[in-house]
mmCIF file of C-alpha atoms in Angstrom:
data_model
loop_
_atom_site.group_PDB
_atom_site.id
_atom_site.type_symbol
_atom_site.label_atom_id
_atom_site.label_comp_id
_atom_site.label_asym_id
_atom_site.label_seq_id
_atom_site.Cartn_x
_atom_site.Cartn_y
_atom_site.Cartn_z
ATOM 1 C CA MET A 93 2.852 -29.540 13.069
ATOM 2 C CA GLY A 94 2.696 -28.384 9.430
ATOM 3 C CA ALA A 95 5.500 -26.964 7.356
ATOM 4 C CA PRO A 96 6.392 -23.333 8.036
ATOM 5 C CA ASP A 97 4.530 -20.808 5.882
ATOM 6 C CA PRO A 98 6.955 -19.775 3.112
ATOM 7 C CA ARG A 99 5.666 -16.211 3.263
ATOM 8 C CA SER A 100 6.164 -15.711 6.971
ATOM 9 C CA ASP A 101 9.233 -13.509 6.535
ATOM 10 C CA THR A 102 7.604 -10.891 4.292
ATOM 11 C CA LEU A 103 6.750 -7.661 6.086
ATOM 12 C CA LEU A 104 3.428 -6.031 5.221
ATOM 13 C CA MET A 105 3.141 -2.286 5.866
ATOM 14 C CA VAL A 106 -0.158 -0.386 5.889
ATOM 15 C CA PHE A 107 0.268 3.320 5.156
ATOM 16 C CA ALA A 108 -2.451 5.399 6.778
ATOM 17 C CA ARG A 109 -3.340 8.884 7.856
ATOM 18 C CA ALA A 110 -4.676 9.292 11.355
ATOM 19 C CA PRO A 111 -8.440 9.836 10.954
ATOM 20 C CA ARG A 112 -9.242 13.521 11.393
ATOM 21 C CA LEU A 113 -12.454 15.281 10.424
ATOM 22 C CA GLY A 114 -11.931 17.306 7.265
ATOM 23 C CA GLU A 115 -8.484 15.804 6.558
ATOM 24 C CA VAL A 116 -9.251 12.397 5.021
ATOM 25 C CA LYS A 117 -11.111 11.427 1.855
ATOM 26 C CA THR A 118 -11.616 15.100 1.090
ATOM 27 C CA ARG A 119 -12.764 14.364 -2.467
ATOM 28 C CA LEU A 120 -15.813 12.668 -0.958
ATOM 29 C CA ALA A 121 -16.724 15.607 1.252
ATOM 30 C CA PRO A 122 -18.756 17.594 -1.328
ATOM 31 C CA ALA A 123 -21.123 14.621 -1.692
ATOM 32 C CA LEU A 124 -20.976 13.046 1.771
ATOM 33 C CA GLY A 125 -19.876 15.898 4.035
ATOM 34 C CA ASP A 126 -16.802 15.814 6.234
ATOM 35 C CA GLN A 127 -18.419 13.387 8.677
ATOM 36 C CA GLY A 128 -19.496 11.030 5.911
ATOM 37 C CA ALA A 129 -16.046 11.108 4.330
ATOM 38 C CA LEU A 130 -14.467 10.357 7.703
ATOM 39 C CA ALA A 131 -16.849 7.427 8.260
ATOM 40 C CA VAL A 132 -15.939 5.944 4.872
ATOM 41 C CA TYR A 133 -12.237 6.317 5.617
ATOM 42 C CA GLN A 134 -12.539 4.707 9.037
ATOM 43 C CA ARG A 135 -14.467 1.764 7.612
ATOM 44 C CA LEU A 136 -11.899 1.190 4.866
ATOM 45 C CA LEU A 137 -9.021 1.568 7.306
ATOM 46 C CA ASP A 138 -10.515 -0.957 9.697
ATOM 47 C CA ARG A 139 -11.065 -3.413 6.857
ATOM 48 C CA THR A 140 -7.454 -3.024 5.713
ATOM 49 C CA LEU A 141 -6.163 -3.587 9.232
ATOM 50 C CA THR A 142 -8.251 -6.767 9.433
ATOM 51 C CA VAL A 143 -6.763 -7.976 6.134
ATOM 52 C CA ALA A 144 -3.273 -7.135 7.412
ATOM 53 C CA ALA A 145 -3.962 -9.095 10.589
ATOM 54 C CA GLY A 146 -4.490 -12.177 8.411
ATOM 55 C CA HIS A 147 -1.131 -11.773 6.685
ATOM 56 C CA PRO A 148 1.039 -14.781 7.593
ATOM 57 C CA GLY A 149 4.104 -12.644 8.166
ATOM 58 C CA PRO A 150 4.750 -9.557 10.271
ATOM 59 C CA ALA A 151 2.470 -6.585 9.676
ATOM 60 C CA ARG A 152 2.924 -2.954 10.641
ATOM 61 C CA LEU A 153 0.691 0.110 10.611
ATOM 62 C CA MET A 154 2.625 3.177 9.455
ATOM 63 C CA LEU A 155 0.963 6.399 10.647
ATOM 64 C CA ASP A 156 1.578 9.981 9.589
ATOM 65 C CA ARG A 157 1.125 11.186 13.186
ATOM 66 C CA ASP A 158 0.529 9.760 16.632
ATOM 67 C CA ASP A 159 -2.936 8.346 17.239
ATOM 68 C CA PRO A 160 -3.080 6.315 20.471
ATOM 69 C CA ALA A 161 -6.569 4.900 19.853
ATOM 70 C CA LEU A 162 -5.713 3.706 16.354
ATOM 71 C CA ALA A 163 -2.385 2.328 17.557
ATOM 72 C CA ARG A 164 -4.195 0.311 20.230
ATOM 73 C CA ARG A 165 -6.611 -1.043 17.625
ATOM 74 C CA ALA A 166 -3.731 -2.117 15.380
ATOM 75 C CA GLU A 167 -1.802 -3.696 18.228
ATOM 76 C CA ALA A 168 -4.904 -5.592 19.354
ATOM 77 C CA LEU A 169 -4.974 -7.132 15.862
ATOM 78 C CA GLY A 170 -1.314 -8.143 16.138
ATOM 79 C CA LEU A 171 0.261 -5.328 14.121
ATOM 80 C CA THR A 172 3.184 -3.239 15.245
ATOM 81 C CA VAL A 173 2.969 0.533 14.797
ATOM 82 C CA GLY A 174 5.509 2.873 13.206
ATOM 83 C CA ARG A 175 5.722 6.452 11.974
ATOM 84 C CA GLN A 176 6.114 7.682 8.431
ATOM 85 C CA ARG A 177 9.179 9.881 7.920
ATOM 86 C CA GLY A 178 9.781 12.302 5.092
ATOM 87 C CA ALA A 179 8.758 15.602 3.548
ATOM 88 C CA ASP A 180 6.115 14.171 1.219
ATOM 89 C CA LEU A 181 4.339 10.897 0.465
ATOM 90 C CA GLY A 182 6.963 9.716 -2.016
ATOM 91 C CA GLU A 183 9.818 10.187 0.396
ATOM 92 C CA ARG A 184 7.840 8.586 3.206
ATOM 93 C CA MET A 185 7.146 5.493 1.095
ATOM 94 C CA ALA A 186 10.757 5.190 -0.048
ATOM 95 C CA ARG A 187 12.058 5.520 3.498
ATOM 96 C CA ALA A 188 9.535 2.998 4.803
ATOM 97 C CA LEU A 189 10.480 0.440 2.160
ATOM 98 C CA ALA A 190 14.206 0.905 2.825
ATOM 99 C CA GLU A 191 13.683 0.680 6.570
ATOM 100 C CA GLY A 192 11.485 -2.397 6.250
ATOM 101 C CA LEU A 193 14.081 -4.096 4.065
ATOM 102 C CA SER A 194 16.661 -3.603 6.792
ATOM 103 C CA GLN A 195 14.471 -5.862 8.926
ATOM 104 C CA ALA A 196 12.916 -8.306 6.435
ATOM 105 C CA PRO A 197 13.905 -9.798 3.067
ATOM 106 C CA ARG A 198 10.756 -8.518 1.363
ATOM 107 C CA VAL A 199 8.323 -5.686 2.081
ATOM 108 C CA LEU A 200 4.836 -5.053 0.746
ATOM 109 C CA LEU A 201 3.322 -1.604 1.265
ATOM 110 C CA VAL A 202 -0.379 -0.891 0.821
ATOM 111 C CA GLY A 203 -2.720 2.007 1.421
ATOM 112 C CA CYS A 204 -5.996 1.746 3.249
ATOM 113 C CA ASP A 205 -8.621 2.682 0.669
ATOM 114 C CA CYS A 206 -8.789 -0.395 -1.581
ATOM 115 C CA PRO A 207 -11.993 -2.264 -0.677
ATOM 116 C CA VAL A 208 -11.106 -5.438 -2.584
ATOM 117 C CA LEU A 209 -7.545 -6.011 -1.392
ATOM 118 C CA ASP A 210 -7.349 -9.523 0.038
ATOM 119 C CA GLN A 211 -4.961 -12.297 1.019
ATOM 120 C CA THR A 212 -4.973 -13.775 -2.490
ATOM 121 C CA TYR A 213 -3.704 -10.520 -3.971
ATOM 122 C CA LEU A 214 -1.085 -10.117 -1.249
ATOM 123 C CA ALA A 215 0.089 -13.688 -1.855
ATOM 124 C CA LEU A 216 0.352 -13.002 -5.597
ATOM 125 C CA ALA A 217 2.431 -9.894 -4.901
ATOM 126 C CA ASP A 218 4.644 -11.816 -2.517
ATOM 127 C CA ASP A 219 5.158 -14.593 -5.055
ATOM 128 C CA HIS A 220 6.324 -12.136 -7.713
ATOM 129 C CA LEU A 221 8.567 -10.393 -5.208
ATOM 130 C CA ARG A 222 10.457 -13.627 -4.648
ATOM 131 C CA ARG A 223 11.628 -13.347 -8.269
ATOM 132 C CA ARG A 224 11.646 -9.580 -8.770
ATOM 133 C CA ARG A 225 13.145 -6.536 -7.104
ATOM 134 C CA VAL A 226 9.890 -4.564 -7.268
ATOM 135 C CA VAL A 227 6.200 -5.386 -7.497
ATOM 136 C CA LEU A 228 3.385 -2.933 -8.197
ATOM 137 C CA GLY A 229 -0.330 -3.569 -7.781
ATOM 138 C CA ALA A 230 -2.041 -1.469 -10.423
ATOM 139 C CA SER A 231 -5.183 0.570 -9.836
ATOM 140 C CA GLU A 232 -7.950 1.085 -12.379
ATOM 141 C CA ASP A 233 -7.506 4.866 -12.166
ATOM 142 C CA GLY A 234 -3.873 4.785 -13.264
ATOM 143 C CA GLY A 235 -2.347 4.695 -9.803
ATOM 144 C CA PHE A 236 -1.308 1.738 -7.710
ATOM 145 C CA VAL A 237 -2.729 0.048 -4.614
ATOM 146 C CA LEU A 238 0.434 -1.824 -3.612
ATOM 147 C CA ILE A 239 4.171 -1.474 -3.959
ATOM 148 C CA GLY A 240 6.793 -3.883 -2.743
ATOM 149 C CA GLY A 241 10.507 -4.444 -2.824
ATOM 150 C CA SER A 242 13.185 -7.011 -2.123
ATOM 151 C CA ASP A 243 16.265 -4.803 -2.578
ATOM 152 C CA ALA A 244 16.861 -1.923 -0.169
ATOM 153 C CA THR A 245 19.267 -0.189 -2.567
ATOM 154 C CA VAL A 246 16.382 0.609 -4.914
ATOM 155 C CA TRP A 247 14.632 2.865 -2.404
ATOM 156 C CA ARG A 248 16.564 6.108 -2.363
ATOM 157 C CA PRO A 249 14.638 8.930 -0.630
ATOM 158 C CA ASP A 250 14.343 10.740 -3.973
ATOM 159 C CA ARG A 251 13.003 7.732 -5.891
ATOM 160 C CA PHE A 252 9.495 9.229 -6.256
ATOM 161 C CA ASN A 253 10.551 12.859 -6.801
ATOM 162 C CA ARG A 254 9.091 13.024 -10.313
ATOM 163 C CA VAL A 255 6.094 10.785 -9.637
ATOM 164 C CA ARG A 256 2.671 12.432 -9.659
ATOM 165 C CA LEU A 257 1.268 10.405 -6.787
ATOM 166 C CA GLY A 258 -2.457 10.308 -6.163
ATOM 167 C CA GLY A 259 -3.429 10.801 -9.797
ATOM 168 C CA ALA A 260 -3.932 9.082 -13.116
ATOM 169 C CA TYR A 261 -0.201 9.055 -13.930
ATOM 170 C CA ALA A 262 1.141 7.579 -10.703
ATOM 171 C CA LEU A 263 1.780 4.078 -12.031
ATOM 172 C CA ALA A 264 3.276 5.229 -15.338
ATOM 173 C CA ASP A 265 5.476 7.790 -13.588
ATOM 174 C CA THR A 266 6.634 5.182 -11.089
ATOM 175 C CA LEU A 267 7.613 2.779 -13.863
ATOM 176 C CA VAL A 268 9.684 5.560 -15.429
ATOM 177 C CA ALA A 269 11.242 6.335 -12.044
ATOM 178 C CA LEU A 270 12.162 2.655 -11.741
ATOM 179 C CA ASN A 271 13.638 2.489 -15.232
ATOM 180 C CA ASP A 272 17.074 1.678 -13.843
ATOM 181 C CA VAL A 273 15.721 -1.423 -12.083
ATOM 182 C CA ALA A 274 16.119 -3.509 -15.258
ATOM 183 C CA LEU A 275 12.483 -3.784 -16.348
ATOM 184 C CA ASN A 276 11.746 -7.248 -17.660
ATOM 185 C CA ASP A 277 8.855 -9.124 -19.202
ATOM 186 C CA LEU A 278 6.837 -11.087 -16.648
ATOM 187 C CA SER A 279 7.529 -14.337 -18.490
ATOM 188 C CA GLN A 280 11.200 -14.097 -17.622
ATOM 189 C CA ASP A 281 12.041 -15.940 -14.433
ATOM 190 C CA ASP A 282 14.899 -13.916 -12.998
ATOM 191 C CA GLU A 283 15.633 -11.872 -9.909
ATOM 192 C CA THR A 284 15.523 -8.423 -11.465
ATOM 193 C CA GLY A 285 12.908 -6.114 -12.833
ATOM 194 C CA VAL A 286 9.420 -4.985 -11.960
ATOM 195 C CA ALA A 287 6.223 -7.021 -11.881
ATOM 196 C CA VAL A 288 2.886 -5.251 -12.390
ATOM 197 C CA LEU A 289 -0.165 -7.032 -11.009
ATOM 198 C CA PRO A 290 -3.724 -6.882 -12.396
ATOM 199 C CA PRO A 291 -5.586 -3.703 -11.416
ATOM 200 C CA LEU A 292 -7.810 -3.304 -8.374
ATOM 201 C CA TRP A 293 -9.633 -0.090 -7.447
ATOM 202 C CA ASP A 294 -9.684 2.547 -4.721
ATOM 203 C CA VAL A 295 -12.474 4.511 -3.116
ATOM 204 C CA ASP A 296 -11.751 8.099 -4.144
ATOM 205 C CA HIS A 297 -15.021 9.411 -5.574
ATOM 206 C CA PRO A 298 -18.756 9.102 -4.773
ATOM 207 C CA GLU A 299 -19.218 6.500 -7.521
ATOM 208 C CA ASP A 300 -16.558 4.370 -5.816
ATOM 209 C CA VAL A 301 -18.541 4.556 -2.577
ATOM 210 C CA ALA A 302 -21.607 3.258 -4.426
ATOM 211 C CA ARG A 303 -19.536 0.437 -5.901
ATOM 212 C CA ALA A 304 -18.201 -0.520 -2.476
ATOM 213 C CA ARG A 305 -21.699 -0.469 -1.028
ATOM 214 C CA GLN A 306 -22.856 -2.898 -3.713
ATOM 215 C CA LEU A 307 -20.135 -5.263 -2.515
ATOM 216 C CA GLY A 308 -21.199 -4.813 1.099
ATOM 217 C CA VAL A 309 -17.845 -3.277 2.069
ATOM 218 C CA LEU A 310 -19.483 0.017 3.064
ATOM 219 C CA PRO A 311 -22.882 0.421 4.753
#
């Protein structure tokens, strides 16, 4: 028997909306139609769940509403299923991180629309989180594809109140919102501060769909 995986106690959460026609990937609908946008979302969600299933620690799908079929799919892959709680996305993320940190020493939270998220990136995030209180995975569009924490006290429900989530200022706003978490240069090896990882990209616009198709992520 080999040595225990040092990352096996980090909880990975996948934030997702239950797939509903006309309610997901709406920015793709003008080009792809509601059905096409839904198909893209479902493909990306399934890929993210597969990545989460390969995470060496516990993994959990966090849904915005009940979806028995999706819950069964996640459970078949070895994930547990939970519900998002809060008035808006920022509050739901903060509550999920705080709740996760009551059960695990570290929590990573990802969305389901990054077609290049993989185990290497998750491992990099986890490694930084062992030395930092917060880790952020940047996105090329100015947002972020991952957020993680190792200190439950950071995640007040109002932490993201002034963050313009879902847009070009999400990462910058979040760094401002975390200003009290003793931001430090990445070269410093301490247990405080925020680490920002190299940027990945999301599928939000038709050109992103084309990019994902070139990689073979989307048909």
